[in-house]
CSV table of C-alpha atoms and ligand atoms in Angstrom, one decimal:
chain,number,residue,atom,x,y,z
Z,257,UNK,CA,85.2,89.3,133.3
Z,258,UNK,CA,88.5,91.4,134.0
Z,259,UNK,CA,90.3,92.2,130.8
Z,260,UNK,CA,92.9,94.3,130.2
Z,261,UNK,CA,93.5,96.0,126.7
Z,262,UNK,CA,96.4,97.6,125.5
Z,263,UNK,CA,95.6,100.7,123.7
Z,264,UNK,CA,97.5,101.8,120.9
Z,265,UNK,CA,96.2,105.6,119.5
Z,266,UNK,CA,99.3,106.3,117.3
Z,267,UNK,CA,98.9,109.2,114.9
Z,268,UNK,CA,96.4,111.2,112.7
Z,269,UNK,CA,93.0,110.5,113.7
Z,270,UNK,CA,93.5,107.3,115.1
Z,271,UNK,CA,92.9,109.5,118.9
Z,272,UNK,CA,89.8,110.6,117.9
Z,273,UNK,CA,88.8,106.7,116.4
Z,274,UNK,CA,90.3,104.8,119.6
Z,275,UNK,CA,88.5,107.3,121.6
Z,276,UNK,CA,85.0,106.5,120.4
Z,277,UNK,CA,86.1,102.7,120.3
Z,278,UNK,CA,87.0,103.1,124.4
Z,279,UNK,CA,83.6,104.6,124.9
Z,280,UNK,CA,82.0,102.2,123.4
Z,281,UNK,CA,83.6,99.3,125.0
Z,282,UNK,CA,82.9,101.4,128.7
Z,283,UNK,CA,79.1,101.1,127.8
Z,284,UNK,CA,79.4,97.3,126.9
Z,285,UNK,CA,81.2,96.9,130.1
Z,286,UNK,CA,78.5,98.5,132.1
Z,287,UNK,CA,76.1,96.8,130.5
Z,288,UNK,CA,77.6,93.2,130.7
Z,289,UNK,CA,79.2,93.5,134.0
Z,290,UNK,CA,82.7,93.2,132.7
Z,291,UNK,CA,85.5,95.4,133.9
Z,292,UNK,CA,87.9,96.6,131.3
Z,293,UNK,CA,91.6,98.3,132.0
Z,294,UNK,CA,93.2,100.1,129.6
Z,295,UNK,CA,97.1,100.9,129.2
Z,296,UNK,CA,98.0,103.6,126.8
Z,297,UNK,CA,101.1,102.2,124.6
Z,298,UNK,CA,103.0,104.9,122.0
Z,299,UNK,CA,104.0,103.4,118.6
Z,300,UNK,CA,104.2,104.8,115.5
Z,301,UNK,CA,105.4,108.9,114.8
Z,302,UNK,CA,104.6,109.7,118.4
Z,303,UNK,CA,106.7,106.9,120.0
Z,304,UNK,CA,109.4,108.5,117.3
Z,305,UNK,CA,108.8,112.0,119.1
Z,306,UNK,CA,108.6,110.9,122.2
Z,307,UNK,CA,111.7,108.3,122.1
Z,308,UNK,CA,113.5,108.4,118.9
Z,309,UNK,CA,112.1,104.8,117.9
Z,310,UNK,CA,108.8,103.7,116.6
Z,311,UNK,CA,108.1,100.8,119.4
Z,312,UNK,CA,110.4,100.9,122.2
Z,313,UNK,CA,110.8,97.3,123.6
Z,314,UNK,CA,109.0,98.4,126.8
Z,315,UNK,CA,106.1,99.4,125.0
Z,316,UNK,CA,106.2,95.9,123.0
Z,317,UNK,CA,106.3,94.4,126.2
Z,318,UNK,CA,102.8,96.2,127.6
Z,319,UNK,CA,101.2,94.9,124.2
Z,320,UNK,CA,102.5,91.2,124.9
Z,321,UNK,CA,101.3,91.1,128.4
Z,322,UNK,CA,98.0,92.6,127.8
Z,323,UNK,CA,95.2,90.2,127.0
Z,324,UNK,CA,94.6,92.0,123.5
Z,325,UNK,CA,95.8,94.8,121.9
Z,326,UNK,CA,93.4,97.9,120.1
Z,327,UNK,CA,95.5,100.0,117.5
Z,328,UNK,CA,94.0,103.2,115.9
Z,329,UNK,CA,96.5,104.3,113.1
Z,330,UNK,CA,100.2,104.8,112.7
Z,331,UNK,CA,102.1,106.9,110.2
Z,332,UNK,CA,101.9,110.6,108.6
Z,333,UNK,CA,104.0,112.6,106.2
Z,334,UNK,CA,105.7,114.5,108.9
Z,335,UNK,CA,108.0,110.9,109.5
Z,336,UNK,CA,108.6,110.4,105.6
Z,337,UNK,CA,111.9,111.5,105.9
Z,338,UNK,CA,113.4,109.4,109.0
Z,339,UNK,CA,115.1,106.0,107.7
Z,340,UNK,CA,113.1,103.0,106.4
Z,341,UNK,CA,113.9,101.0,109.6
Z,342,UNK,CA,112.6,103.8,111.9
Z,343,UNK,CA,109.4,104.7,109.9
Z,344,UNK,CA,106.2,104.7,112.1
Z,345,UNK,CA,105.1,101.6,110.0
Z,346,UNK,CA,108.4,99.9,111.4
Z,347,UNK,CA,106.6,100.1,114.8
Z,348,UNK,CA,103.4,98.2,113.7
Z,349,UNK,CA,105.4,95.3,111.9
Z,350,UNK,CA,107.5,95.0,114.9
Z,351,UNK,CA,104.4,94.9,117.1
Z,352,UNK,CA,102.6,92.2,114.7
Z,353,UNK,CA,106.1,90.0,114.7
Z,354,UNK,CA,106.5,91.1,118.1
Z,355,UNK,CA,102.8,89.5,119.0
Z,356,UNK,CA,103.6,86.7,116.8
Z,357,UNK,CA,99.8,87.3,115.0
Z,358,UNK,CA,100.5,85.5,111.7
Z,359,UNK,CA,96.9,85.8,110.7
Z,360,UNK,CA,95.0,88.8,109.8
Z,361,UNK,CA,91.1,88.8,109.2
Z,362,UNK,CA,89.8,91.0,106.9
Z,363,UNK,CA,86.1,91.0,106.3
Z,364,UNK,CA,84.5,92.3,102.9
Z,365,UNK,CA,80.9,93.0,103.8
Z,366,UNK,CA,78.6,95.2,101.9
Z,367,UNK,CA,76.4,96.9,104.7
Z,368,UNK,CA,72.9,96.9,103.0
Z,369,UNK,CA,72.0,100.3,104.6
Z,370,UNK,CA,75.5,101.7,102.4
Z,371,UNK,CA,74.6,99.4,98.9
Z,372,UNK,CA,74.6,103.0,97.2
Z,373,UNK,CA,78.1,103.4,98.4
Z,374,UNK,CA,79.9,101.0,96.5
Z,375,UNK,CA,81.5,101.9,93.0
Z,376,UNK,CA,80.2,99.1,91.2
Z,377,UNK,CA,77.1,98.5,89.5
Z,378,UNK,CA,74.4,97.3,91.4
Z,379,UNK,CA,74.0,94.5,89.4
Z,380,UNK,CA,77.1,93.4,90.7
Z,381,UNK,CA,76.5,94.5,94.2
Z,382,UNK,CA,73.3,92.6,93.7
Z,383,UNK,CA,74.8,89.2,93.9
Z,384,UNK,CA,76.3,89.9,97.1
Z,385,UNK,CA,79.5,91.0,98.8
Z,386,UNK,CA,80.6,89.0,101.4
Z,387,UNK,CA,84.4,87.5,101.8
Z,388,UNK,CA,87.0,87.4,104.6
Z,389,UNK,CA,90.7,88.3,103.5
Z,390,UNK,CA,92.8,85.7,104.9
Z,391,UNK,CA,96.5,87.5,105.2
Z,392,UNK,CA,99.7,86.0,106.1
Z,393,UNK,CA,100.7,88.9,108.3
Z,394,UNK,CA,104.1,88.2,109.5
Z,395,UNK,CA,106.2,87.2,106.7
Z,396,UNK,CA,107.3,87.3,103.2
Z,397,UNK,CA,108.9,90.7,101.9
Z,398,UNK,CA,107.9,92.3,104.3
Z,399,UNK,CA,110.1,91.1,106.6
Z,400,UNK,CA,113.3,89.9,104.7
Z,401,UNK,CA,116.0,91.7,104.4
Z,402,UNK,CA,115.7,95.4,103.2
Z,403,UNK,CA,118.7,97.2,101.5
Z,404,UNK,CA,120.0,99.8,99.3
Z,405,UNK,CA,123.9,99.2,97.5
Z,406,UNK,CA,124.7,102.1,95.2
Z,407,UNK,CA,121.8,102.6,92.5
Z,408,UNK,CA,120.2,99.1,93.3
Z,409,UNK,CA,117.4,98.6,95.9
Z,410,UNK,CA,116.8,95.1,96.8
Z,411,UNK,CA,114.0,93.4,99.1
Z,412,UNK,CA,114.1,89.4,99.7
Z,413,UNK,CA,110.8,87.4,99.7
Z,414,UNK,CA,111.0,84.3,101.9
Z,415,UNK,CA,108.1,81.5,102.9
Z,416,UNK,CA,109.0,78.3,104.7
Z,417,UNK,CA,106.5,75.3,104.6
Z,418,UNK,CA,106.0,75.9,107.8
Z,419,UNK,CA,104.6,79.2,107.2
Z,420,UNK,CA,102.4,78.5,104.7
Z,421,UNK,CA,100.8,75.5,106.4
Z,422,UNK,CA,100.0,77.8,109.4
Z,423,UNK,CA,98.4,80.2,107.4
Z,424,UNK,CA,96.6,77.7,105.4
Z,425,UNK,CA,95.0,76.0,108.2
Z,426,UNK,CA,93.4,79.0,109.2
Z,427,UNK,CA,92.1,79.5,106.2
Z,428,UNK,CA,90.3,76.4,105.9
Z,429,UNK,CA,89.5,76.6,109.2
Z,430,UNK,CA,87.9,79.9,108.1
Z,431,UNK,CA,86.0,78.4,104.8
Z,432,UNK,CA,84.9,75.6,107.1
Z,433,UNK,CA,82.9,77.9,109.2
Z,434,UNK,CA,81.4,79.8,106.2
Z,435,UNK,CA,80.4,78.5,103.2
Z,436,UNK,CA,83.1,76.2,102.3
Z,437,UNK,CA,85.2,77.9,99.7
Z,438,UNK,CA,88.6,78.7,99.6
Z,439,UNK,CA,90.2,80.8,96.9
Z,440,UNK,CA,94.3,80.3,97.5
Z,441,UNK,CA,95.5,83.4,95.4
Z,442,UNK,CA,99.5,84.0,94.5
Z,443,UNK,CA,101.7,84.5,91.6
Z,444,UNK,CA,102.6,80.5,90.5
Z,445,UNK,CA,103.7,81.4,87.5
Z,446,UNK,CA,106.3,83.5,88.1
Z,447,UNK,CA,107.6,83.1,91.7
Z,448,UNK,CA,109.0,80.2,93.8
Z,449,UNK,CA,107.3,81.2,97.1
Z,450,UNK,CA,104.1,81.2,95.3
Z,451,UNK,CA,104.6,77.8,94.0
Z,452,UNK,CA,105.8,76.3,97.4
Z,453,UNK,CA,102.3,78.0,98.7
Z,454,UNK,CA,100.1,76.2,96.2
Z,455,UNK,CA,101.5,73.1,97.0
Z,456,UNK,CA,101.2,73.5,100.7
Z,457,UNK,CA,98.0,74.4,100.0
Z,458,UNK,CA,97.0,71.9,97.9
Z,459,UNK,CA,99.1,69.2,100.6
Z,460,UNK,CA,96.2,70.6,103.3
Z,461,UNK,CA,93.4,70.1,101.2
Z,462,UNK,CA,93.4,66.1,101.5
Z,463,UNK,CA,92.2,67.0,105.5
Z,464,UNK,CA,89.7,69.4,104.8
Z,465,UNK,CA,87.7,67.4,102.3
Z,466,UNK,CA,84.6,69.4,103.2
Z,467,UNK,CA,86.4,72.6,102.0
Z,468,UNK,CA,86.6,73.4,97.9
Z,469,UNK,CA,89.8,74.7,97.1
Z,470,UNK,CA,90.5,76.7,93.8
Z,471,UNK,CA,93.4,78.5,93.2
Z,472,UNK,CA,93.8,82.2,91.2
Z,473,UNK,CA,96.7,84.1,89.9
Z,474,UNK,CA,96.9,87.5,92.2
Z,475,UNK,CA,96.5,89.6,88.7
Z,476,UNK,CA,93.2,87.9,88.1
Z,477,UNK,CA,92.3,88.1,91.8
Z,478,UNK,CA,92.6,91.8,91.4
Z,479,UNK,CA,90.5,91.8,88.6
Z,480,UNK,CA,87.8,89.1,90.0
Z,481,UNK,CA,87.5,91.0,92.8
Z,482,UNK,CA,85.6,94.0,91.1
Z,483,UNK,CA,84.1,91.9,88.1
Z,484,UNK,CA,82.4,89.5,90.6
Z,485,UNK,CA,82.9,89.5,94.4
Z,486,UNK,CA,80.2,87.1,95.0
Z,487,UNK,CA,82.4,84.1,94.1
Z,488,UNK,CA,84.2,84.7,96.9
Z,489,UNK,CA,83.8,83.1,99.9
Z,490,UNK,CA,87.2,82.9,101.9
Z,491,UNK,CA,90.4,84.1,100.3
Z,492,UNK,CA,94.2,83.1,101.6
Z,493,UNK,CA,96.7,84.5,100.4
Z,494,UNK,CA,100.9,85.9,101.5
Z,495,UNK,CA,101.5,88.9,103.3
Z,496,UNK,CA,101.5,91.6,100.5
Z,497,UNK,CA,99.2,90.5,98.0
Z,498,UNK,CA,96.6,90.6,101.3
Z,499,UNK,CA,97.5,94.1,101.9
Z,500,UNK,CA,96.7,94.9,98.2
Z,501,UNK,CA,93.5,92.8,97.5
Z,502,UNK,CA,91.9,94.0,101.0
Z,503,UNK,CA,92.1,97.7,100.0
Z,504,UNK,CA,90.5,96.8,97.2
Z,505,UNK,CA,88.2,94.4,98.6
Z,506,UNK,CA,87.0,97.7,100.7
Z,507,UNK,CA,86.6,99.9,98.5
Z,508,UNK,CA,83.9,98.0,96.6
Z,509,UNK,CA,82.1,97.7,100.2
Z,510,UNK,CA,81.8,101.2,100.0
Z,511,UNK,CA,84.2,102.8,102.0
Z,512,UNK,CA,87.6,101.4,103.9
Z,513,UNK,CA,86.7,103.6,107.3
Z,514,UNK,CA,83.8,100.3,107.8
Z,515,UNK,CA,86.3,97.9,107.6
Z,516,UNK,CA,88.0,96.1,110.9
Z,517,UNK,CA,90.5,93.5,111.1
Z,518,UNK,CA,91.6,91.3,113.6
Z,519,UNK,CA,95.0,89.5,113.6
Z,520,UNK,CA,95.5,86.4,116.1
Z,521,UNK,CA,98.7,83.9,116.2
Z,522,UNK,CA,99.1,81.1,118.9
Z,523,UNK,CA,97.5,82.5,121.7
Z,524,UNK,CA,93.9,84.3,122.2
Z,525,UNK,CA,96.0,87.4,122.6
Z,526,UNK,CA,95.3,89.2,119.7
Z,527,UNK,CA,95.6,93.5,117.4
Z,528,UNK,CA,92.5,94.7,116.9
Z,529,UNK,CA,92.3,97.5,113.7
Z,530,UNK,CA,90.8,99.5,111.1
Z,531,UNK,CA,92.2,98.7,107.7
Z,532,UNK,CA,92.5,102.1,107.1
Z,533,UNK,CA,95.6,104.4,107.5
Z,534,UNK,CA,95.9,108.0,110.0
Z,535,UNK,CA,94.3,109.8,106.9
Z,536,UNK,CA,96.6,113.2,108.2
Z,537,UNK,CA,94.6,115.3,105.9
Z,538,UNK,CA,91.5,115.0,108.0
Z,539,UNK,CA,93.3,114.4,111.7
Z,540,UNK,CA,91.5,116.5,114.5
Z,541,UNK,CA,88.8,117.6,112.3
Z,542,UNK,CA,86.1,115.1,114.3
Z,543,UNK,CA,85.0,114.0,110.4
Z,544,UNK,CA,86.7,110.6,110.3
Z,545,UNK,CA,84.7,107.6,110.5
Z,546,UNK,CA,85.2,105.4,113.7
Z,547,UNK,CA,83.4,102.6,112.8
Z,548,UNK,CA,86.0,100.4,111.5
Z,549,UNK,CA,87.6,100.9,115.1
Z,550,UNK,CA,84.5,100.3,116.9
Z,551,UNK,CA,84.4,96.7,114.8
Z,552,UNK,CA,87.6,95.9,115.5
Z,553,UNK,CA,86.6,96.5,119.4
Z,554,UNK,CA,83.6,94.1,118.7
Z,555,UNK,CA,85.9,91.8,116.8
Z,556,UNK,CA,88.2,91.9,119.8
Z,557,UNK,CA,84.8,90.9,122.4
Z,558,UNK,CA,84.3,87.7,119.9
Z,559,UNK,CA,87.5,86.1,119.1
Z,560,UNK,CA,90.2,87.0,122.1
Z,561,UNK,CA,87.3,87.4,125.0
Z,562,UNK,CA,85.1,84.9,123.6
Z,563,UNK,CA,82.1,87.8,124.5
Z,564,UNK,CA,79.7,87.3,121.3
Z,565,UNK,CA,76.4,88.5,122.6
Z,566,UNK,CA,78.6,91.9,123.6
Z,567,UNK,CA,80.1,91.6,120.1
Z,568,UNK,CA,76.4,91.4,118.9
Z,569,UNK,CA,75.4,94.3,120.4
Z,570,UNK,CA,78.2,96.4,119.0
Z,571,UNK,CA,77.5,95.6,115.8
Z,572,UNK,CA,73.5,95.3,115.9
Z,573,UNK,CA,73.9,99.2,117.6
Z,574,UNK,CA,76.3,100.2,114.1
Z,575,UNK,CA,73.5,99.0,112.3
Z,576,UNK,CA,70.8,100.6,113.8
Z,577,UNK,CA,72.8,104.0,113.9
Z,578,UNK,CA,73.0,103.0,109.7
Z,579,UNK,CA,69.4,102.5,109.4
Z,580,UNK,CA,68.7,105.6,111.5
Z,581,UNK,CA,70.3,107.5,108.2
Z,582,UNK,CA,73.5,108.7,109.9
Z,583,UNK,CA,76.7,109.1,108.1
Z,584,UNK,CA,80.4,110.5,108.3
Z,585,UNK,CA,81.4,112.4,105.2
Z,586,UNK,CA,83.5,109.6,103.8
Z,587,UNK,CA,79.8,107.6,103.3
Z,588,UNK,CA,77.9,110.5,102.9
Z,589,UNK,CA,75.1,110.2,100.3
Z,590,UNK,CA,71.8,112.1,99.9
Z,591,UNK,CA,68.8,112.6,102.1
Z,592,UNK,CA,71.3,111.1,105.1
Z,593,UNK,CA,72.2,113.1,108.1
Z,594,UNK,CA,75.7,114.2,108.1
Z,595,UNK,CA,78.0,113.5,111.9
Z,596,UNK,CA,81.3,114.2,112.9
Z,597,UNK,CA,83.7,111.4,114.4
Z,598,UNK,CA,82.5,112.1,118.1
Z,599,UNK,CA,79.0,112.5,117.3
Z,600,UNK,CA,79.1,109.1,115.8
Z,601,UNK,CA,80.7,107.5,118.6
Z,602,UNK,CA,78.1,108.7,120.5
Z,603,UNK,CA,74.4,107.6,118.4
Z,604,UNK,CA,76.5,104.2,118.2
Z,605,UNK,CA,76.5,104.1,122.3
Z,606,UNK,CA,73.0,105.1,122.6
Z,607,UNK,CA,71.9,102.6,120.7
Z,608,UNK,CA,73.9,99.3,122.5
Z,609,UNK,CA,71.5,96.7,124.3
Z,610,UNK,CA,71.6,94.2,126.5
Z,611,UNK,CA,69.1,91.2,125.0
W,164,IPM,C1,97.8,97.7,106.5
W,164,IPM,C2,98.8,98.8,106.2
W,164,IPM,C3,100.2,98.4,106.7
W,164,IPM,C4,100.6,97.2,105.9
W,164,IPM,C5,101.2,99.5,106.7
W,164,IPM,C6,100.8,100.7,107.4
W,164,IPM,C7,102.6,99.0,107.1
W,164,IPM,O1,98.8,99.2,104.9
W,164,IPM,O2,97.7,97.3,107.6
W,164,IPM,O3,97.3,97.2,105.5
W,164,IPM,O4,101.1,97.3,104.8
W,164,IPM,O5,100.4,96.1,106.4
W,165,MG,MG1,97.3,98.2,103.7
């Protein structure tokens, strides 16, 4: 198959991570027989270098016509002063409305090889860590109206039905492919968006009987989520409490360079990327962790080119290169064998079959 993949390397280390990604996809295309093309997009502080805007509309337009989009990081202290609507972060949400990719995946999956690396007790991590983050990606606060009159800041917070509903569905879509749980988490008892969501939710629940739905309070969810992650299976929730909970939910996987995400709206066109931020401290050192780019490239094989033996192989090389006791500092631990960014890349490429 011919695809052709936007490629987004923004700021920080996301180079070096979309680097090792692109390598890793050329092996998989050698392997497979597939060609993919890749066309370099600027967003983020470089696009604001390079144009004075974060995502100039002809760079939107590469990422709309592509057949998916891979995104390494945006952002970096150098932008913090430029205005809120110019911010390097601005680029990103206008590339996720721009894409129209409501939904955003996030996995929480304890890697057994990295059990060690999670801060919680292994009693805990016993029971088992393994949830997908179901985030509303293109609405709420996030994207109503941001201002500052005199001393007062003030940010609006909007859901329609409509957006809800679209959201839920793929959330018990999501449970219905799993084990068949869905945790609806918002803040009922104080705001009206979050009550209009539980009663969307609970509205979508008569046509997925095969689906249990419970709901939780956000605050709880926050606290559930270290006290006992195994009750989770799938969890949907609005655009901001997703971004919270999933940097928690990563954390207790052991560390948030692991973790990819894929985001999908209407179309198989989907933004494929590592939870993580452009960590600036550690950009062109070679010691950031690429994985969570490199299974974000495997996400995009399974769900936008409908590729999952390729997607297999990614991920069955990243756990080979685990079991082979390799680790970038961030997972570090001892008796393991410390590698740099590229070095990684490269163990993770030598060890991709074709079954
Ligand atoms: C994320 C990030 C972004 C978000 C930022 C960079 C705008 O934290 O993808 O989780 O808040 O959505
Ligand atoms: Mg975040």
């Amino acid at each position: 198959m011919v695809k052709n993949i936007a490629v987004i390397r923004g700021d920080g280390i996301g180079p070096e991570i979309v680097e090792q990604a692109l390598n890793v996809l050329d092996k998989v295309s050698k392997l497979y027989g597939h060609t993919f093309n890749y066309t370099d997009v600027d967003m983020g502080g470089c696009a604001i270098d390079k144009y004075g805007d974060p995502l100039p509309e002809a760079e939107l337009k590469k990422c709309v016509e592509s057949d998916s989009v891979l995104l390494g990081a945006v952002g970096g202290d150098k932008w913090n002063g430029v205005p809120g609507n110019m911010r390097p972060e601005k680029g990103l949400l206008r590339l996720r409305a721009g894409m129209g990719v409501y939904s955003n995946n996030r996995p929480a999956k304890i890697w057994s090889q990295l059990a060690d690396a999670s801060p919680l007790k292994k009693s805990i991590v016993d029971e088992g860590i393994d949830f997908i983050i179901v985030r509303e990606l293109i609405g709420g606060i996030y994207f109503g109206e941001h201002k500052t009159e005199g001393d007062t800041a003030i940010d609006v917070l909007t859901y329609s039905e409509a957006e809800i509903e679209r959201i839920g569905r793929i959330g018990f879509e999501t449970a219905r492919k799993r084990r068949g749980k869905l945790c609806s988490v918002e803040k009922s008892n104080v705001l009206d968006s979050s009550r209009l969501w539980k009663k969307v939710m609970h509205r979508l629940a008569d046509e997925y009987p095969d689906v249990e739905l419970s709901d939780m309070l956000v605050d709880n969810c926050a606290m559930q989520i270290v006290k006992n992650p195994s009750q989770f299976d799938v969890i949907v929730t609005e655009n901001m409490f997703g971004d919270i909970l999933s940097d928690e939910a990563s954390m207790i996987t052991g560390s948030i360079g692991m973790i990819p995400s894929s985001s999908l709206g209407k179309t198989s066109c989907g933004l494929y990327e590592p939870i993580h931020g452009s960590a600036p401290d550690i950009a062109g050192k070679d010691v950031a962790n690429p994985i969570g780019t490199i299974l974000s490239a495997a996400m995009m094989l399974r769900f936008s080119f409908d590729m999952p033996k390729e997607a297999d192989a990614v991920e069955n090389a990243v756990s080979a290169y685990l079991d082979a006791g390799y680790r970038t500092a961030d997972i570090m631990s001892e008796g393991m064998t410390l590698v740099g960014c590229k070095k990684c890349g490269e163990l993770i490429i030598g060890n991709i079959r074709k079954d």
